[in-house]
Amino acid sequence: MRRVIDKLGATLSASLTLLVGLCATTLVFVATSHLEEDAASLDFQRRAALRTFTVQRGLEEAVQVLSVINHFYATVGDPTREQFRDFTQPLLEHYPYVRAFAVHRFVADDDRPVFEALRQGLTPDFQITVLADGKQERAPQRPFYLVVDYIEPVSGNQSALGLDMSGNQAFRQALETALASGRPASTLPIRLVQLAPGERGLLVLQPVYRGGVQPDNIEERRAVMIGDTTAVLQVTELVRKILDSAGLLADDEIGVRVFVGPKADETSLVYHHGRALETGYQPLHMAALGALFHQPSGTMASFDIAGQTWHVEISIPPRSVFSDHYGSLLILLAGIVCSLLGAAYLRALALRSNRVQRLVEEKTAELRHTNALLSDDIRARRLAERGLQLRQQAIESSANAIIILSAQEPDYPIEYVNPAFGRITGYSPAEAVGRNIRFLEGRDSDPEGFETVWIAMREKREHNVVLRNYHKDGSELWNDFYIAPVKDDNGAVTHFVAALYDITSMKRYEAELEFQASRDTLTGLINRHMLRYHLDQAIGNAERQKQALWLVFVDLDRFKFVNDTLGHKAGDTLLRTVAGRLRAAVREADSVARLGGDEFIMILPEQDELTLDTRSLQRIMDAVAAPISLGGHTLFMTCSIGVACYPGDGTDGETLIKHADIAMYRGKQTGRNNFQFYTPAMNEQALERLRIEADLRSALDHHEFLLHYQPKVDLASGRVVGSEALIRWQHPQLGMVSPARFIGLAEETGLILPIGAWVLRTACVQCRRWQLDGYGDISVSVNLSVGQFLQKDLVTSIADVLADTGLPPASLELELTESLMMTDVEHAIGILNGLKELGVRLSIDDFGTGYSSLAYLKRFPIDALKIDRSFVRDITIDADDAAITASIISLARHLKLRVIAEGVETDEQLDYLRHYGCDEIQGYLFSPPVPAEKFEQILKQERTMA
Ligand code: C2E
Ligand code: CA
Ligand code: CA
């Protein structure tokens, strides 16, 4: 009897445990599965929204193509067929889903004979026709006709010319809609002659009004309408193109169906894509489980495009319950198993303790004590075993990859991976165990990622990092990686345990969002957010390449006025137009962003800090200034521009933007329609440049140029042996202008040719005079610029000058730069040989600053090298410059060339040059460049160098 009661008691307590266990499991299961459902549904919503948005935006764009044509037609007035063809051809090429553009014209019956006669001039057998029973025949008499007047491309559409559309029901309906709304309107998808059988097309049309202006109300519109422009779109291809160009076709799990019409049903279906649409097969045993969960199945969004309702249905295939609910199902299973085991264990325990109790009553107190101890021991051991088993199960069934690594340096070989590791990475345990975890790294994996893991392992501490690894199939595997040391009883680290959470899909979604978030929806330019990114990149590049960068702030003048008077829509169109023009006005590598409103920012990298060239800014202003026609108005917009320069005006993006903004405001204050630099000095420089350019043109005629001469001293004798002629500009207002300020400009404008010719002749005349005055065989050097060098008749014109002035050719030295000769070596050698044959001397100026190859140097028929001033300047303070100078001298000796050092200012420099065997020097130490009279005095005094 007692045994029966004991058994009942044990069973009861076991059942209770089971009940509690199951309740807890259910609770956790429900909570987790809800979380999973939310996650799956959120993911689906996002993907659905992205697709719907893409389709809608793409369709709106397609309709806009028609507006462009319509606008053209209205603006030109009545274009010829050729004009229409020229205008539409590039559009047809660019938008392949547009099968044709057509112009329909209203022809009153009275005008029919004249119209037909006129058109027969172009198309001999032209007449107004209709389609009857699939055959084209002469149109019966009607009060008016709506005739296909132009159609492009003509080939394939020839028969449509002359067709009267006024009887076409769908077309008339769309026309009414367009007249009522004042906007483009489309038909429902219909079968069209232009399309292959089975294909369906849309006609999107927009009326053209007399005078090109759209009246405000429907009656007036009807009265002044003279016809319409129409685009024939292949619907299915159109939608496919839109999705494809957004890269959304690659994912064919998601189903997309697009309908046009009042209702979304089989008859209005124009496009479908994706596996989700194939009949969803689900294994039977899964179906039962599926009932437990709620799955996202589809969304439907509707919107209006050109007066027709479009529906986009996004669906997702019924997925295996396991893929979404892996975690919660595991919890459910594990919970039930644990509860059952627990209950059974408890029952056994209870029965045993009853038995023990009975024994206790029979045995002595001592024995009772021993027994109790024994029983405790067993329980403890069993519990420990079960604990281990449970942990093992947990690891095995974890949804995340768990890896156990040996703490053995340097490889930390993998000892264990759980099944999830295989699912996530594609590698089986056999492939992973024994290897270094870094095998997951791809070639271009972020190498720093694992490096930090390595450091943490070496320091035996925990670490968490996001890594980009690669799946066995080569695809990217983004993961959140945790690692922690495992210690043995003595506290020594024997292993590491790592968990790897797959976050690839999250990353992919982030990237998708980022793309969507990087563009300004109105203009398609990059937006404020993306600008910061581009700017940081550009600043980084500029810093590395030691180049300047301009940040240009463009603000339209009086934009608010347009917006207020012509309305927001006009304002939007204006902004789009300006955005397109700004983009076209700059180089590919420049960035153009819209900050918001009518503010734009442009990043112009690779600016030359030394010569301020503002032509790029002028191009931007010109682009905005071209007339814009908008809703029948012709607008003349201007803009104000502010420029901040990196690094002068700021070294970080924020400062540059702020300073460009300030500069722009200064532009507004100084009467709009101009540009301003943030740094006042740059403003002056920009102004000066514009002014110099204007004045340079007349400087020769006004005799404002003169030459200064700098003595060249022979180091062996200490005597003046030659001179370098250097040009000066005596500007009536600016005073003496240095060549550094205008030679570049003269080269750009081509003025260098007459100026250079003047220099050459003047220098030769002067030198010959000195020779005749008895100053020995003094020579003169003349600098030659690229433009002159590439001049066709260079050799003959120099020969003429020598003949005219009587200067012996050997007394003239031409100074050329390395870059001038290195651009086209073969060509240069030809010219140099021609010059050499004349008997003049040739030298390479600024040697060491450009790029010359020794091999070429040997082939150039030159006489001397001039070591650039910058090396000479630092000879005594910079070991590198000293070494370069010494090696140039020895190189020159080797090639049997004379060496001239320019810019010698100190005795130390002179000593060094003399020591290394330099032949001649030129520099302030002996004399700066001086006017001819002063130079003559030096000669007269027979000044020498100590
Ligand atoms: P460059 O051919 O390298 O001329 C030498 C420059 O160094 C001259 O500057 C001269 O005044 C300066 N200089 C000479 N000795 C010293 C010195 O000890 N210390 C320092 N700091 N400078 C010294 P400049 O006259 O201002 O001419 C600048 C550049 O303009 C010339 O450089 C040359 O490239 C160009 N240039 C001058 N005249 C003409 C010309 O008639 N035709 C062409 N194509 N270019 C010219
Ligand atoms: Ca020179
Ligand atoms: Ca030089």
Coordinates of N, CA, C and O in Angstrom, one line a residue, residues 96-97 99 189-202 232-238 269-270:
P96 N 15.3 52.5 -75.0 CA 14.9 51.5 -76.0 C 13.5 51.0 -75.8 O 12.9 50.5 -76.8
Y97 N 12.9 51.2 -74.7 CA 11.5 50.8 -74.5 C 10.5 51.8 -75.2 O 9.3 51.5 -75.3
R99 N 9.1 52.8 -78.3 CA 9.1 52.2 -79.7 C 9.0 53.3 -80.8 O 9.4 53.1 -81.9
P189 N -3.0 49.5 -71.5 CA -2.1 48.7 -72.5 C -3.0 48.2 -73.6 O -4.1 47.7 -73.4
I190 N -2.6 48.4 -74.8 CA -3.4 48.0 -76.0 C -2.4 47.3 -77.0 O -1.2 47.5 -76.9
R191 N -3.1 46.6 -77.9 CA -2.3 45.9 -79.0 C -2.0 47.0 -80.0 O -2.9 47.8 -80.3
L192 N -0.8 47.1 -80.5 CA -0.4 48.2 -81.4 C 0.2 47.6 -82.7 O 0.9 46.6 -82.6
V193 N 0.1 48.3 -83.8 CA 0.7 47.8 -85.0 C 2.2 47.8 -84.9 O 2.8 46.9 -85.5
Q194 N 2.8 48.7 -84.1 CA 4.2 48.7 -84.1 C 4.8 47.5 -83.3 O 6.0 47.3 -83.4
L195 N 4.0 46.9 -82.5 CA 4.6 45.8 -81.6 C 4.3 44.4 -82.2 O 3.4 44.2 -83.0
A196 N 5.2 43.5 -81.7 CA 5.0 42.1 -82.1 C 3.7 41.6 -81.5 O 3.2 42.1 -80.5
P197 N 3.2 40.6 -82.2 CA 1.9 40.0 -81.6 C 2.2 39.5 -80.2 O 3.2 39.0 -79.9
G198 N 1.2 39.8 -79.3 CA 1.4 39.4 -77.9 C 1.9 40.5 -77.1 O 1.7 40.5 -75.9
E199 N 2.7 41.4 -77.7 CA 3.2 42.5 -76.9 C 2.1 43.6 -76.7 O 1.3 43.7 -77.6
R200 N 2.2 44.3 -75.6 CA 1.2 45.3 -75.5 C 1.9 46.6 -75.2 O 3.0 46.7 -74.7
G201 N 1.3 47.7 -75.7 CA 2.0 49.0 -75.6 C 1.0 50.0 -75.0 O -0.2 49.8 -74.9
L202 N 1.7 51.1 -74.5 CA 0.9 52.2 -74.0 C 1.1 53.4 -74.9 O 2.3 53.6 -75.4
V232 N 5.1 55.9 -77.9 CA 4.6 54.5 -77.9 C 5.6 53.7 -77.0 O 6.7 53.6 -77.3
L233 N 5.1 53.2 -75.9 CA 6.0 52.5 -75.0 C 5.6 51.0 -74.9 O 4.5 50.6 -74.9
Q234 N 6.6 50.2 -75.0 CA 6.4 48.7 -74.8 C 6.4 48.5 -73.3 O 7.5 48.6 -72.6
V235 N 5.3 48.2 -72.7 CA 5.1 48.2 -71.3 C 6.0 47.2 -70.5 O 6.7 47.5 -69.6
T236 N 5.9 45.9 -71.0 CA 6.6 44.9 -70.3 C 8.1 45.2 -70.2 O 8.8 45.1 -69.2
E237 N 8.7 45.6 -71.4 CA 10.1 45.8 -71.5 C 10.4 47.0 -70.6 O 11.5 47.1 -70.0
L238 N 9.5 48.0 -70.6 CA 9.8 49.2 -69.8 C 10.0 48.9 -68.3 O 10.9 49.2 -67.7
L269 N -2.6 42.5 -66.1 CA -1.2 42.2 -65.8 C -0.3 42.5 -66.9 O -0.6 42.1 -68.1
V270 N 0.7 43.3 -66.7 CA 1.6 43.7 -67.8 C 3.0 43.1 -67.6 O 3.9 43.1 -68.5

